[in-house]
CSV table of C-alpha atoms in Angstrom, one decimal:
chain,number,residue,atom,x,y,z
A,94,UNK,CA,0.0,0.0,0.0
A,95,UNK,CA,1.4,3.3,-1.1
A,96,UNK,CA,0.5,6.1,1.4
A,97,UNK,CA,-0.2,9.7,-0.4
A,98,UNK,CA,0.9,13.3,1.0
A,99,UNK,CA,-1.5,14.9,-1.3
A,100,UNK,CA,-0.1,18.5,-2.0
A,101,UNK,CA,-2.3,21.6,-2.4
A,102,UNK,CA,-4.6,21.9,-6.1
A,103,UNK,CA,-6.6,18.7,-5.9
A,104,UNK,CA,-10.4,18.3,-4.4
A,105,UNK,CA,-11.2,17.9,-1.3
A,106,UNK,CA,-13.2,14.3,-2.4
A,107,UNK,CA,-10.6,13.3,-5.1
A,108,UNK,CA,-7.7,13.6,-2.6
A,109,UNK,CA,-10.2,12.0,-0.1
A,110,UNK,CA,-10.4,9.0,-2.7
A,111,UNK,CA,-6.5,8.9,-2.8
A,112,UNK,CA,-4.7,8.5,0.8
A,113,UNK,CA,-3.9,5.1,-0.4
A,114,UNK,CA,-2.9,3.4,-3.1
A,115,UNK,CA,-2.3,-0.6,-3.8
A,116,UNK,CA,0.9,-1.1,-5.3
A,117,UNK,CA,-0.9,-3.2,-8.0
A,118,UNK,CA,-2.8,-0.1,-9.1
A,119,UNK,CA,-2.3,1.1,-12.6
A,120,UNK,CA,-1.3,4.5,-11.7
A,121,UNK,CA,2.0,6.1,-12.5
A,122,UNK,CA,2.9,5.9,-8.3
A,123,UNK,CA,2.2,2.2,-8.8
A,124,UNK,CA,4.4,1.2,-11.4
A,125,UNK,CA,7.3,3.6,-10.8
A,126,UNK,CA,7.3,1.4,-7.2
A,127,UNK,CA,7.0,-1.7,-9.0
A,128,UNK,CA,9.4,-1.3,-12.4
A,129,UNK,CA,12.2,1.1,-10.4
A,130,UNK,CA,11.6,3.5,-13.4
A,131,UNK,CA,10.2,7.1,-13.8
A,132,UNK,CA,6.8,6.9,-15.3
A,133,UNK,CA,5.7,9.4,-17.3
A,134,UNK,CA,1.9,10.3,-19.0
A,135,UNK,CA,2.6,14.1,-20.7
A,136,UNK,CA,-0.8,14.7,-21.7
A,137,UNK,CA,-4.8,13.7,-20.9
A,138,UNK,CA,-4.7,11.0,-24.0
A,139,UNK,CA,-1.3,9.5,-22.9
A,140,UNK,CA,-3.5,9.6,-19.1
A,141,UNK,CA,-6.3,7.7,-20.5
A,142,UNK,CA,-4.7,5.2,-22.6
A,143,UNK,CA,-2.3,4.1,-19.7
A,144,UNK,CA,-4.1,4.4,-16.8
A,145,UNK,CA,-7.8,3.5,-15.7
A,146,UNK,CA,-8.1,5.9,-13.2
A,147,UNK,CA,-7.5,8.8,-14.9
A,148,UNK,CA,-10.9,9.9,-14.8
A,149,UNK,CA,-9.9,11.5,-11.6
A,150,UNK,CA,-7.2,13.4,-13.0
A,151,UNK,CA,-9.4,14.7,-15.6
A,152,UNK,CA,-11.8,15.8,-13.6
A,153,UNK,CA,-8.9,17.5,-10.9
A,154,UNK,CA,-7.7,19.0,-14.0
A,155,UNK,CA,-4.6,17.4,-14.2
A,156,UNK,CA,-3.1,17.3,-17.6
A,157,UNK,CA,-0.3,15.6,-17.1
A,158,UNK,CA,1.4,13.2,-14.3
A,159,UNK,CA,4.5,11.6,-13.4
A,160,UNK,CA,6.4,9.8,-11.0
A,161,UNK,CA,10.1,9.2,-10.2
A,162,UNK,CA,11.5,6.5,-8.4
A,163,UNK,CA,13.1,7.4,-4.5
A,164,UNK,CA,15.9,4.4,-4.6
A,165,UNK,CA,17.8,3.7,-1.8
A,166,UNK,CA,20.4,1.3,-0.7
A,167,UNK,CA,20.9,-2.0,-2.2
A,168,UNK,CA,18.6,-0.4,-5.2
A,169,UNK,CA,15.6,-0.9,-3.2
A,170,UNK,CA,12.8,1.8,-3.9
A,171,UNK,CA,12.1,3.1,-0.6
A,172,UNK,CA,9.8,6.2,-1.9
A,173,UNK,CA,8.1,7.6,-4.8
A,174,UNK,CA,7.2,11.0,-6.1
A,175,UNK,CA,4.1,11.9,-7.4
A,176,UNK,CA,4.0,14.9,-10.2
A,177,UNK,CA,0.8,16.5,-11.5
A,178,UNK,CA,0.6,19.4,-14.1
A,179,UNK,CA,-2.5,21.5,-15.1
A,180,UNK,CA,-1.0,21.6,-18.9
A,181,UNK,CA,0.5,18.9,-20.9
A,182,UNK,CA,3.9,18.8,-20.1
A,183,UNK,CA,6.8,16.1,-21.8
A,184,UNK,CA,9.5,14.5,-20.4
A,185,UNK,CA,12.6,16.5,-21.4
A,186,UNK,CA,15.8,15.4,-20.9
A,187,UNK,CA,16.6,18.6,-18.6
A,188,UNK,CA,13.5,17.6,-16.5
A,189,UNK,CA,14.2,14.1,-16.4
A,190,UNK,CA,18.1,15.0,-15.1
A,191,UNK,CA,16.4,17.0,-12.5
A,192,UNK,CA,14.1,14.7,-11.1
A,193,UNK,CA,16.6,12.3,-10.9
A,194,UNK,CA,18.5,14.4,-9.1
A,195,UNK,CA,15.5,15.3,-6.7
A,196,UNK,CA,15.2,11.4,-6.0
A,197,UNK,CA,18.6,10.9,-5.4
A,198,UNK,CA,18.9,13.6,-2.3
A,199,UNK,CA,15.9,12.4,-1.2
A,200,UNK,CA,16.8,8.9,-1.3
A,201,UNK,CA,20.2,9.7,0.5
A,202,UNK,CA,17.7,12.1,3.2
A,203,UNK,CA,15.3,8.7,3.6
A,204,UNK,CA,18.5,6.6,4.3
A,205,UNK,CA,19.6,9.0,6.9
A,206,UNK,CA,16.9,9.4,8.7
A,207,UNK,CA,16.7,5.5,8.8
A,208,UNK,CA,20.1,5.0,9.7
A,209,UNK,CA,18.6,8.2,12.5
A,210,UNK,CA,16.0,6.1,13.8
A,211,UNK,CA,18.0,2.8,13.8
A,212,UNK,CA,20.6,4.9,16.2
A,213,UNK,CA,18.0,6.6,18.3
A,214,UNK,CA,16.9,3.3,19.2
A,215,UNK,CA,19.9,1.4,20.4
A,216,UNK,CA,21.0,4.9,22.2
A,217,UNK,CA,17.6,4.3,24.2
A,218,UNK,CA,17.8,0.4,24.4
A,219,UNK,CA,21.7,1.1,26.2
A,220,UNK,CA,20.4,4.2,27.8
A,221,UNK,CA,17.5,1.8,29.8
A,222,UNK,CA,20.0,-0.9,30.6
A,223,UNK,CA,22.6,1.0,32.1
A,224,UNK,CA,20.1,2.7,34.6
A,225,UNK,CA,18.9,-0.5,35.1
A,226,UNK,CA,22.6,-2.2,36.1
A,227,UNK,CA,22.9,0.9,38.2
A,228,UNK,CA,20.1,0.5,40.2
A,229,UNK,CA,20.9,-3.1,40.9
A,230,UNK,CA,24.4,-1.9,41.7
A,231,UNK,CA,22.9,0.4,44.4
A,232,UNK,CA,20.9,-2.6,45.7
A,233,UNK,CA,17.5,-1.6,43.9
A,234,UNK,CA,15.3,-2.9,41.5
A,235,UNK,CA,13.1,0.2,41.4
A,236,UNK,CA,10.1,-2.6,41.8
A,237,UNK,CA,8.8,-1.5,45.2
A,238,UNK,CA,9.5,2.3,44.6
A,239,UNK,CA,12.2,2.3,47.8
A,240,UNK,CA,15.0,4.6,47.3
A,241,UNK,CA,18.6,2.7,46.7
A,242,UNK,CA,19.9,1.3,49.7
A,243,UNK,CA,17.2,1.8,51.8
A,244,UNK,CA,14.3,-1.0,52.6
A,245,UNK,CA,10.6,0.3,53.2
A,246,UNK,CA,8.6,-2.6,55.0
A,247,UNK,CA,4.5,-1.8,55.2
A,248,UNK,CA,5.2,1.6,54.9
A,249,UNK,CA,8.1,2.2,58.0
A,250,UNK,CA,11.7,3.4,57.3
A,251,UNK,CA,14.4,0.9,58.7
């Protein structure tokens, strides 16, 4: 399932109809996740013939769409950009270098952030342990909410 960050310029009940997508859709999002490849559709017949769900693009006004591959390591596509265009618009070789060039800084920002997270989570996984070795260390186990090296029994200081 391909989850959509619908940008500003489409209605409210067509955008409504697209949070999600299922990979297996025919839409240009759908195959550029499946084949790897930029998919491109620069006008409404090129829409129609390719893709049954272009009735909602003609009737958002879109003209033409697109979508570029987000690859990341191991050429695994870990994102996909969605393009829409009120006019027809082809695939020119300067737009095609910079889309690819868009996809490959956010590929490199996605992997980051991964690598991020990944970190985050042993940092917090070593951070728990050690307070946990230090409390045993100080003779507590922080079960019975008594203070380190003291011993509360039925609510009396010893």
């Amino acid at each position: 399932m391909i989850a959509l960050r619908n940008g500003p310029g489409l209605p409210g009940d067509i955008a409504a109809r697209w949070t999600t997508v299922p990979v297996d859709t025919a839409t240009p999002l759908g195959m550029a996740l499946r084949t790897a490849a930029t998919v491109w559709a620069a006008d409404p017949v090129a829409i129609a013939e390719r893709f049954p769900t272009g009735a909602d693009a003609d009737a958002a006004g879109l003209r033409a769409l697109g979508a570029v591959p987000v690859v990341g390591a191991g050429g695994r596509v870990v994102a996909v950009i969605g393009l829409a265009w009120h006019e027809p618009r082809p695939l020119t070789p300067e737009l095609q270098a910079a889309l690819a060039a868009l996809a490959a800084v956010v590929g490199q920002a996605v992997e980051r952030a991964g690598r991020f997270d990944a970190e985050r989570h042993v940092a917090q996984a070593l951070a728990g342990g050690a307070a946990a070795r230090r409390a045993a260390a100080a003779g507590h186990d922080g079960a019975d909410g008594a203070l380190p090296g003291r011993r509360v029994d039925a609510g009396r200081r010893r």
